[in-house]
């Protein structure tokens, strides 16, 4: 990340894995001067009650997000493809679980 | 909560000003989301007034958490035992954390953290009037947990359903932590009430001084509330001031009985017809003058915050200098 004129501490997004076997989940953001400090602060701000076993921090500016105006274009096409779901298929009851 | 850095204006590249006159189609979409009970997220279009109202409320809420660390912080060094000291440190640290979650939520609306802090330290920002009263004895710390945090929880639980996603998510996290605050306060008072007569008198004295101020925390009656109706319409507020205040009183009276203290209101009595407790009139003049800056501790609180901020300056600058040096070294190694 290029930070030519840092006036304030930059913003970081924090992701916490709550326990082994689960994914890291976004839980908030914080300001820190660098990645190491962001990790230390995330530990104090977001895991005071054993909420996590692992933390990721990502510079917020490094995240590319989809545009909310594109919501329909991006996500609506999936709405009419109900054959992607198992419940679309009618099968005889005596087949049991499939 | 707040993956919204892309929304935070870069001073080098000012974002184009959002036109105040809304595109009717956007406004209709916004209204439809609200009336369907949906949530607005940071990048979604929202009316300028909705953004402004939220920003005011969330930043005031954040400031309240930060200033709220001070009255109790005064007792960390004087807590009666190591156990109580550890509990109090944890609680004050939680309040700091809550302030950070909320500043984060405010930043998703385009505010800069440094500007929010500047506004607080310059005395331009408002925060909860309750923190402008002194904590005169150890029982005050217990009463703050029981009554002040109890009132805060009543206020905050409906905010978990606020129409603005980042605020609602911050509130869910806060409410989870806040319940420990109320329970530790009540328990500390129970211990004192089982102690000597002097200890019981200390608890009663603290209750007498804080009770009315806690009732005022819910804000003026709905009829006089400046922003109330619009905020309800927008789903920023979910319940009115009077309704929340009544809920708090109804919940607190039995707790006071179990504790063995008297709430200082001779008009406080059960009304069978309404199914609620009636209470005496609240002194709104005092509330307004405290909010306006003339409470017993307003100046002291801001001066303490300003001094702490100034004392931390070298840490902030040193951390930045270190980060820059590391960056330059990494770049040097790369070429």
CSV table of C-alpha atoms in Angstrom, one decimal:
chain,number,residue,atom,x,y,z
A,1,UNK,CA,0.0,0.0,0.0
A,2,UNK,CA,1.5,3.4,-0.9
A,3,UNK,CA,1.0,5.9,1.9
A,4,UNK,CA,2.7,9.1,0.8
A,5,UNK,CA,1.2,11.5,3.3
A,6,UNK,CA,-0.2,9.7,6.3
A,7,UNK,CA,-1.7,12.3,8.5
A,8,UNK,CA,-3.9,10.0,10.5
A,9,UNK,CA,-3.4,6.3,11.2
A,10,UNK,CA,-5.0,4.5,8.2
A,11,UNK,CA,-8.1,2.3,8.5
A,12,UNK,CA,-7.9,-1.5,8.7
A,13,UNK,CA,-10.6,-4.1,8.4
A,14,UNK,CA,-10.5,-6.8,11.0
A,15,UNK,CA,-11.5,-10.5,10.4
A,16,UNK,CA,-11.6,-12.9,13.3
A,17,UNK,CA,-11.7,-16.7,13.3
A,18,UNK,CA,-13.9,-17.6,16.3
A,19,UNK,CA,-12.6,-21.2,16.6
A,20,UNK,CA,-10.6,-23.7,14.7
A,21,UNK,CA,-12.6,-25.1,11.8
A,22,UNK,CA,-14.6,-21.9,11.2
A,23,UNK,CA,-13.8,-19.2,8.7
A,24,UNK,CA,-12.5,-15.7,9.5
A,25,UNK,CA,-15.4,-13.3,9.7
A,26,UNK,CA,-15.4,-9.6,9.3
A,27,UNK,CA,-16.1,-8.0,12.7
A,28,UNK,CA,-15.2,-4.4,12.3
A,29,UNK,CA,-12.5,-1.8,11.6
A,30,UNK,CA,-9.9,0.2,13.4
A,31,UNK,CA,-7.1,2.8,12.8
A,32,UNK,CA,-3.5,1.8,13.2
A,33,UNK,CA,-0.1,3.0,12.0
A,34,UNK,CA,0.9,-0.4,10.5
A,35,UNK,CA,-0.1,-4.0,10.2
A,36,UNK,CA,1.6,-5.2,13.4
A,37,UNK,CA,-0.1,-2.4,15.4
A,38,UNK,CA,-3.4,-3.2,13.7
A,39,UNK,CA,-3.1,-6.8,14.9
A,40,UNK,CA,-2.3,-5.8,18.5
A,41,UNK,CA,-5.2,-3.3,18.6
A,42,UNK,CA,-7.6,-5.7,17.0
A,43,UNK,CA,-6.8,-8.2,19.8
A,44,UNK,CA,-7.8,-5.6,22.4
A,45,UNK,CA,-10.8,-4.1,20.6
A,46,UNK,CA,-12.4,-7.3,19.2
A,47,UNK,CA,-11.3,-10.3,21.3
A,48,UNK,CA,-11.6,-9.2,24.9
A,49,UNK,CA,-13.9,-12.2,25.7
A,50,UNK,CA,-12.1,-15.0,23.8
A,51,UNK,CA,-14.0,-14.2,20.6
A,52,UNK,CA,-11.2,-15.4,18.5
A,53,UNK,CA,-8.2,-17.8,17.9
A,54,UNK,CA,-6.9,-16.0,14.9
A,55,UNK,CA,-7.0,-12.4,13.4
A,56,UNK,CA,-6.5,-11.0,9.9
A,57,UNK,CA,-6.1,-7.3,9.3
A,58,UNK,CA,-6.4,-5.8,5.8
A,59,UNK,CA,-5.9,-2.2,4.8
A,60,UNK,CA,-9.4,-1.0,4.1
A,61,UNK,CA,-8.2,0.8,1.0
A,62,UNK,CA,-7.1,-2.5,-0.5
A,63,UNK,CA,-10.7,-3.8,-0.6
A,64,UNK,CA,-12.5,-3.6,-3.9
A,65,UNK,CA,-16.3,-3.8,-3.4
A,66,UNK,CA,-19.1,-4.3,-5.9
A,67,UNK,CA,-21.1,-1.2,-6.5
A,68,UNK,CA,-24.6,-1.2,-4.9
A,69,UNK,CA,-26.0,0.3,-8.1
A,70,UNK,CA,-25.0,-3.0,-9.8
A,71,UNK,CA,-26.9,-5.1,-7.3
A,72,UNK,CA,-29.6,-6.0,-9.8
A,73,UNK,CA,-27.3,-6.7,-12.7
A,74,UNK,CA,-25.0,-8.8,-10.6
A,75,UNK,CA,-27.3,-10.8,-8.5
A,76,UNK,CA,-30.8,-10.9,-10.0
A,77,UNK,CA,-29.8,-13.3,-12.8
A,78,UNK,CA,-29.5,-16.1,-10.2
A,79,UNK,CA,-33.1,-15.6,-9.1
A,80,UNK,CA,-34.7,-17.6,-12.0
A,81,UNK,CA,-32.3,-20.5,-11.9
A,82,UNK,CA,-34.1,-22.5,-9.3
A,83,UNK,CA,-32.9,-25.7,-10.9
A,84,UNK,CA,-29.6,-25.1,-9.1
A,85,UNK,CA,-31.3,-26.0,-5.9
A,86,UNK,CA,-32.0,-29.6,-4.8
A,87,UNK,CA,-35.6,-28.8,-3.9
A,88,UNK,CA,-36.4,-28.2,-7.6
A,89,UNK,CA,-36.5,-31.9,-8.3
A,90,UNK,CA,-39.6,-34.0,-7.5
A,91,UNK,CA,-38.6,-37.5,-6.5
A,92,UNK,CA,-40.6,-40.4,-5.1
A,93,UNK,CA,-41.0,-40.5,-1.3
A,94,UNK,CA,-39.9,-44.1,-1.0
A,95,UNK,CA,-36.5,-43.0,-2.3
A,96,UNK,CA,-35.8,-41.7,1.2
A,97,UNK,CA,-33.1,-39.1,1.7
A,98,UNK,CA,-31.1,-38.1,-1.4
B,1,UNK,CA,-19.0,-3.8,10.8
B,2,UNK,CA,-17.4,-1.2,8.7
B,3,UNK,CA,-15.9,-2.3,5.4
B,4,UNK,CA,-16.5,1.2,4.1
B,5,UNK,CA,-13.2,2.8,3.7
B,6,UNK,CA,-14.0,3.4,0.0
B,7,UNK,CA,-16.7,5.8,1.3
B,8,UNK,CA,-14.4,7.8,3.4
B,9,UNK,CA,-13.6,11.0,1.6
B,10,UNK,CA,-9.9,11.4,0.6
B,11,UNK,CA,-8.9,15.0,1.4
B,12,UNK,CA,-6.7,14.9,-1.8
B,13,UNK,CA,-9.6,13.8,-3.9
B,14,UNK,CA,-12.8,15.4,-2.6
B,15,UNK,CA,-15.8,13.2,-3.4
B,16,UNK,CA,-18.4,14.8,-5.5
B,17,UNK,CA,-21.0,16.4,-3.3
B,18,UNK,CA,-24.2,14.4,-3.1
B,19,UNK,CA,-27.0,16.4,-4.5
B,20,UNK,CA,-29.4,17.4,-1.8
B,21,UNK,CA,-32.4,17.1,-4.1
B,22,UNK,CA,-32.9,13.4,-4.3
B,23,UNK,CA,-33.6,11.5,-7.5
B,24,UNK,CA,-37.3,10.4,-7.0
B,25,UNK,CA,-36.5,6.9,-8.0
B,26,UNK,CA,-33.7,6.6,-5.5
B,27,UNK,CA,-35.8,8.1,-2.8
B,28,UNK,CA,-38.6,5.6,-3.6
B,29,UNK,CA,-36.2,2.7,-3.4
B,30,UNK,CA,-34.9,4.0,0.0
B,31,UNK,CA,-38.4,4.4,1.4
B,32,UNK,CA,-39.3,0.9,0.1
B,33,UNK,CA,-36.4,-0.6,1.9
B,34,UNK,CA,-37.4,1.1,5.2
B,35,UNK,CA,-41.1,0.3,5.0
B,36,UNK,CA,-40.2,-3.4,4.3
B,37,UNK,CA,-38.1,-3.4,7.5
B,38,UNK,CA,-34.9,-3.7,5.5
B,39,UNK,CA,-31.5,-2.3,6.3
B,40,UNK,CA,-29.5,0.5,4.6
B,41,UNK,CA,-25.8,-0.2,4.2
B,42,UNK,CA,-23.0,2.4,4.0
B,43,UNK,CA,-22.7,2.4,0.2
B,44,UNK,CA,-26.4,2.6,-0.5
B,45,UNK,CA,-28.0,5.8,-1.5
B,46,UNK,CA,-29.6,7.7,1.4
B,47,UNK,CA,-31.2,11.1,1.8
B,48,UNK,CA,-28.7,13.7,3.1
B,49,UNK,CA,-30.9,14.4,6.1
B,50,UNK,CA,-30.9,10.7,7.0
B,51,UNK,CA,-27.1,10.6,6.8
B,52,UNK,CA,-26.9,13.8,8.9
B,53,UNK,CA,-29.3,12.6,11.6
B,54,UNK,CA,-27.4,9.3,11.9
B,55,UNK,CA,-24.1,10.9,12.0
B,56,UNK,CA,-25.2,13.2,14.8
B,57,UNK,CA,-26.7,10.4,16.8
B,58,UNK,CA,-23.8,7.9,16.3
B,59,UNK,CA,-21.1,10.4,17.0
B,60,UNK,CA,-22.8,11.7,20.1
B,61,UNK,CA,-23.2,8.1,21.2
B,62,UNK,CA,-19.5,7.4,20.6
B,63,UNK,CA,-18.5,10.5,22.6
B,64,UNK,CA,-20.7,9.4,25.4
B,65,UNK,CA,-18.9,6.1,25.7
B,66,UNK,CA,-15.5,7.8,25.7
B,67,UNK,CA,-16.5,10.5,28.2
B,68,UNK,CA,-18.3,7.8,30.2
B,69,UNK,CA,-14.9,6.2,31.0
B,70,UNK,CA,-14.0,9.2,33.2
B,71,UNK,CA,-16.5,9.2,36.1
B,72,UNK,CA,-15.7,5.5,36.8
B,73,UNK,CA,-12.1,5.7,35.8
B,74,UNK,CA,-11.7,8.0,38.8
B,75,UNK,CA,-12.3,5.0,41.1
B,76,UNK,CA,-9.9,2.5,39.6
B,77,UNK,CA,-7.1,3.5,41.9
B,78,UNK,CA,-9.5,3.6,44.9
B,79,UNK,CA,-11.5,0.4,44.3
B,80,UNK,CA,-12.0,-1.4,47.7
B,81,UNK,CA,-10.3,-4.7,46.6
B,82,UNK,CA,-8.2,-6.2,43.8
B,83,UNK,CA,-11.3,-8.0,42.5
B,84,UNK,CA,-13.3,-4.8,42.2
B,85,UNK,CA,-10.4,-3.1,40.6
B,86,UNK,CA,-10.0,-5.8,37.9
B,87,UNK,CA,-13.8,-5.6,37.3
B,88,UNK,CA,-13.8,-1.8,37.0
B,89,UNK,CA,-10.8,-1.8,34.6
B,90,UNK,CA,-12.5,-4.3,32.4
B,91,UNK,CA,-15.7,-2.2,32.4
B,92,UNK,CA,-13.9,1.0,31.6
B,93,UNK,CA,-12.0,-0.8,28.8
B,94,UNK,CA,-15.3,-2.0,27.4
B,95,UNK,CA,-16.6,1.6,27.3
B,96,UNK,CA,-13.5,2.6,25.4
B,97,UNK,CA,-14.2,-0.3,23.0
B,98,UNK,CA,-17.8,0.7,22.6
B,99,UNK,CA,-16.6,4.2,21.6
B,100,UNK,CA,-14.3,2.7,19.0
B,101,UNK,CA,-17.1,0.5,17.5
B,102,UNK,CA,-19.3,3.6,17.3
B,103,UNK,CA,-16.7,6.0,15.8
B,104,UNK,CA,-16.2,3.2,13.2
B,105,UNK,CA,-19.9,3.2,12.4
B,106,UNK,CA,-19.8,7.1,12.2
B,107,UNK,CA,-16.9,6.9,9.8
B,108,UNK,CA,-18.9,4.7,7.4
B,109,UNK,CA,-21.1,7.8,6.9
B,110,UNK,CA,-18.2,9.8,5.6
B,111,UNK,CA,-17.0,11.4,8.8
B,112,UNK,CA,-13.2,11.5,9.7
B,113,UNK,CA,-12.2,10.2,13.1
B,114,UNK,CA,-9.9,13.1,13.7
B,115,UNK,CA,-12.7,15.6,13.0
B,116,UNK,CA,-15.0,13.8,15.4
B,117,UNK,CA,-12.4,13.9,18.2
B,118,UNK,CA,-11.6,17.5,17.4
B,119,UNK,CA,-15.3,18.4,17.8
B,120,UNK,CA,-15.5,16.7,21.1
B,121,UNK,CA,-12.4,18.3,22.5
B,122,UNK,CA,-13.4,21.7,21.2
B,123,UNK,CA,-16.7,21.4,23.1
B,124,UNK,CA,-18.7,21.5,19.8
B,125,UNK,CA,-20.0,17.9,20.2
B,126,UNK,CA,-22.7,16.8,22.6
B,127,UNK,CA,-22.6,13.6,24.7
B,128,UNK,CA,-24.9,12.1,27.4
B,129,UNK,CA,-25.7,14.6,30.1
B,130,UNK,CA,-25.3,11.9,32.8
B,131,UNK,CA,-21.5,11.9,32.7
B,132,UNK,CA,-21.3,15.5,33.8
B,133,UNK,CA,-22.1,14.6,37.4
B,134,UNK,CA,-19.4,13.6,39.9
B,135,UNK,CA,-18.8,10.1,41.4
B,136,UNK,CA,-18.5,11.1,45.1
B,137,UNK,CA,-18.2,7.7,46.7
B,138,UNK,CA,-17.6,4.0,45.9
B,139,UNK,CA,-21.4,3.3,45.9
B,140,UNK,CA,-21.6,5.7,43.0
B,141,UNK,CA,-19.7,3.2,40.9
B,142,UNK,CA,-22.2,0.5,41.7
B,143,UNK,CA,-25.2,2.8,41.1
B,144,UNK,CA,-23.7,3.8,37.7
B,145,UNK,CA,-23.6,0.1,36.7
B,146,UNK,CA,-27.1,-0.6,38.0
B,147,UNK,CA,-29.0,2.5,37.0
B,148,UNK,CA,-27.0,4.4,34.4
B,149,UNK,CA,-26.0,1.3,32.4
B,150,UNK,CA,-29.5,-0.1,33.0
B,151,UNK,CA,-31.0,2.9,31.4
B,152,UNK,CA,-28.4,2.7,28.6
B,153,UNK,CA,-29.4,-0.9,27.9
B,154,UNK,CA,-33.1,0.1,27.7
B,155,UNK,CA,-32.1,2.8,25.1
B,156,UNK,CA,-29.7,0.5,23.2
B,157,UNK,CA,-31.6,-2.7,22.8
B,158,UNK,CA,-34.1,-1.2,20.3
B,159,UNK,CA,-31.1,0.3,18.4
B,160,UNK,CA,-30.0,-3.2,17.5
B,161,UNK,CA,-32.9,-3.1,15.0
B,162,UNK,CA,-31.9,0.4,13.7
B,163,UNK,CA,-32.4,0.7,9.9
B,164,UNK,CA,-28.7,1.6,9.4
B,165,UNK,CA,-26.8,-1.7,9.3
B,166,UNK,CA,-23.3,-0.6,10.6
B,167,UNK,CA,-25.0,1.1,13.6
B,168,UNK,CA,-27.2,-1.9,14.3
B,169,UNK,CA,-24.3,-4.3,14.2
B,170,UNK,CA,-22.2,-2.1,16.6
B,171,UNK,CA,-25.2,-2.0,19.0
B,172,UNK,CA,-25.5,-5.8,19.0
B,173,UNK,CA,-21.9,-6.1,20.1
B,174,UNK,CA,-22.3,-3.4,22.7
B,175,UNK,CA,-25.5,-4.8,24.2
B,176,UNK,CA,-23.9,-8.2,24.7
B,177,UNK,CA,-21.1,-6.6,26.7
B,178,UNK,CA,-23.3,-4.1,28.6
B,179,UNK,CA,-25.2,-6.7,30.5
B,180,UNK,CA,-22.1,-7.5,32.5
B,181,UNK,CA,-21.8,-3.8,33.4
B,182,UNK,CA,-25.3,-3.7,35.0
B,183,UNK,CA,-24.9,-7.0,36.8
B,184,UNK,CA,-21.5,-6.1,38.3
B,185,UNK,CA,-22.9,-2.8,39.6
B,186,UNK,CA,-26.0,-4.4,41.2
B,187,UNK,CA,-23.8,-7.1,42.8
B,188,UNK,CA,-21.4,-4.5,44.2
B,189,UNK,CA,-24.4,-2.7,45.8
B,190,UNK,CA,-25.8,-6.0,47.2
B,191,UNK,CA,-22.5,-6.5,49.0
B,192,UNK,CA,-22.6,-3.0,50.5
B,193,UNK,CA,-26.2,-3.5,51.6
B,194,UNK,CA,-25.2,-6.6,53.5
B,195,UNK,CA,-22.5,-4.6,55.2
B,196,UNK,CA,-22.6,-1.8,57.9
B,197,UNK,CA,-25.2,0.9,58.4
B,198,UNK,CA,-22.7,3.4,57.0
B,199,UNK,CA,-22.4,1.4,53.8
B,200,UNK,CA,-26.1,1.1,53.4
B,201,UNK,CA,-26.4,4.9,53.8
B,202,UNK,CA,-23.7,5.4,51.2
B,203,UNK,CA,-25.8,3.3,48.7
B,204,UNK,CA,-29.0,5.1,49.5
B,205,UNK,CA,-27.2,8.5,49.1
B,206,UNK,CA,-25.9,7.5,45.7
B,207,UNK,CA,-29.3,6.3,44.6
B,208,UNK,CA,-30.8,9.6,45.8
B,209,UNK,CA,-28.3,11.6,43.7
B,210,UNK,CA,-28.5,9.5,40.5
B,211,UNK,CA,-32.1,8.4,40.2
B,212,UNK,CA,-33.6,11.6,38.6
B,213,UNK,CA,-30.6,12.1,36.4
B,214,UNK,CA,-31.1,8.5,35.0
B,215,UNK,CA,-34.7,9.2,34.2
B,216,UNK,CA,-33.6,12.3,32.3
B,217,UNK,CA,-31.2,10.2,30.2
B,218,UNK,CA,-34.1,9.1,28.1
B,219,UNK,CA,-34.5,12.6,26.8
B,220,UNK,CA,-37.4,15.1,26.9
B,221,UNK,CA,-41.0,13.9,26.6
B,222,UNK,CA,-41.8,12.8,23.0
B,223,UNK,CA,-44.0,15.8,22.6
B,224,UNK,CA,-40.9,18.1,23.1
B,225,UNK,CA,-38.4,15.9,21.3
B,226,UNK,CA,-36.7,17.8,18.5
B,227,UNK,CA,-35.8,15.0,16.2
B,228,UNK,CA,-37.9,12.1,17.6
B,229,UNK,CA,-40.7,11.8,15.1
B,230,UNK,CA,-38.5,11.8,12.0
B,231,UNK,CA,-36.1,9.4,13.5
B,232,UNK,CA,-38.9,7.0,14.3
B,233,UNK,CA,-40.2,7.3,10.7
B,234,UNK,CA,-36.7,6.5,9.4
B,235,UNK,CA,-36.2,3.5,11.7
B,236,UNK,CA,-33.2,5.2,13.4
B,237,UNK,CA,-35.2,5.2,16.7
B,238,UNK,CA,-37.5,2.3,17.3
B,239,UNK,CA,-39.2,3.4,20.6
B,240,UNK,CA,-40.2,6.8,22.0
B,241,UNK,CA,-38.4,8.5,25.0
B,242,UNK,CA,-41.4,8.2,27.3
B,243,UNK,CA,-42.1,4.5,26.5
B,244,UNK,CA,-38.4,3.6,27.2
B,245,UNK,CA,-38.4,5.7,30.4
B,246,UNK,CA,-41.5,3.9,31.6
B,247,UNK,CA,-40.0,0.5,30.8
B,248,UNK,CA,-36.9,1.4,32.8
B,249,UNK,CA,-38.9,2.5,35.8
B,250,UNK,CA,-41.1,-0.6,35.7
B,251,UNK,CA,-38.1,-2.8,35.6
B,252,UNK,CA,-36.1,-0.9,38.3
B,253,UNK,CA,-38.7,-0.6,41.1
B,254,UNK,CA,-38.6,-4.4,41.9
B,255,UNK,CA,-34.8,-4.3,41.7
B,256,UNK,CA,-34.7,-1.5,44.3
B,257,UNK,CA,-37.0,-3.5,46.6
B,258,UNK,CA,-34.7,-6.6,46.4
B,259,UNK,CA,-31.7,-4.3,47.1
B,260,UNK,CA,-33.5,-2.6,50.0
B,261,UNK,CA,-33.2,1.0,48.8
B,262,UNK,CA,-35.8,3.6,48.4
B,263,UNK,CA,-36.2,5.4,45.1
B,264,UNK,CA,-36.4,9.2,45.9
B,265,UNK,CA,-39.8,9.9,44.4
B,266,UNK,CA,-42.8,10.2,46.8
B,267,UNK,CA,-45.1,10.1,43.8
B,268,UNK,CA,-43.7,6.7,42.6
B,269,UNK,CA,-46.5,4.2,42.8
B,270,UNK,CA,-48.1,1.4,40.9
B,271,UNK,CA,-51.1,2.4,38.7
B,272,UNK,CA,-53.3,-0.6,38.3
B,273,UNK,CA,-55.3,1.0,35.5
B,274,UNK,CA,-52.2,1.8,33.3
B,275,UNK,CA,-50.3,-1.3,34.4
B,276,UNK,CA,-47.3,0.8,35.0
B,277,UNK,CA,-45.6,2.9,37.8
B,278,UNK,CA,-46.6,6.6,37.9
B,279,UNK,CA,-43.7,9.0,38.7
B,280,UNK,CA,-43.2,12.6,39.7
B,281,UNK,CA,-42.1,15.4,37.4
B,282,UNK,CA,-38.6,15.5,36.0
B,283,UNK,CA,-36.5,18.7,36.3
B,284,UNK,CA,-35.9,19.4,32.6
B,285,UNK,CA,-34.4,22.8,33.3
B,286,UNK,CA,-31.4,21.0,35.0
B,287,UNK,CA,-31.2,18.5,32.1
B,288,UNK,CA,-31.0,21.3,29.5
B,289,UNK,CA,-28.5,23.4,31.4
B,290,UNK,CA,-26.2,20.3,31.9
B,291,UNK,CA,-26.5,19.5,28.2
B,292,UNK,CA,-25.7,23.0,27.3
B,293,UNK,CA,-22.5,22.8,29.2
B,294,UNK,CA,-23.3,24.1,32.7
B,295,UNK,CA,-23.4,20.8,34.7
B,296,UNK,CA,-21.1,20.3,37.6
B,297,UNK,CA,-18.3,18.5,35.7
B,298,UNK,CA,-18.7,19.5,32.0
B,299,UNK,CA,-15.5,21.5,31.9
B,300,UNK,CA,-13.5,19.1,33.9
B,301,UNK,CA,-14.5,16.1,31.7
B,302,UNK,CA,-13.5,17.8,28.4
B,303,UNK,CA,-10.3,19.2,30.0
B,304,UNK,CA,-9.4,15.6,31.1
B,305,UNK,CA,-10.1,14.2,27.7
B,306,UNK,CA,-8.1,17.0,26.0
B,307,UNK,CA,-5.1,16.4,28.3
B,308,UNK,CA,-5.2,12.6,27.7
B,309,UNK,CA,-5.3,13.2,23.9
B,310,UNK,CA,-2.4,15.7,24.1
B,311,UNK,CA,-0.4,13.3,26.3
B,312,UNK,CA,-0.9,10.6,23.7
B,313,UNK,CA,0.3,12.7,20.8
B,314,UNK,CA,3.9,11.5,20.9
B,315,UNK,CA,2.7,7.9,20.8
B,316,UNK,CA,0.6,8.5,17.7
B,317,UNK,CA,3.5,10.3,16.0
B,318,UNK,CA,6.1,7.8,17.0
B,319,UNK,CA,3.9,4.9,15.7
B,320,UNK,CA,3.5,6.8,12.4
B,321,UNK,CA,7.2,7.5,12.2
B,322,UNK,CA,8.0,3.9,12.8
B,323,UNK,CA,5.5,2.8,10.1
B,324,UNK,CA,7.1,5.2,7.6
B,325,UNK,CA,10.6,4.0,8.4
B,326,UNK,CA,9.5,0.4,7.9
B,327,UNK,CA,7.9,1.2,4.6
B,328,UNK,CA,10.9,3.1,3.3
B,329,UNK,CA,13.2,0.2,4.3
B,330,UNK,CA,10.9,-2.3,2.5
B,331,UNK,CA,11.0,-0.1,-0.6
B,332,UNK,CA,14.8,0.3,-0.4
B,333,UNK,CA,15.2,-3.5,-0.1
B,334,UNK,CA,12.9,-4.0,-3.2
B,335,UNK,CA,15.0,-1.7,-5.5
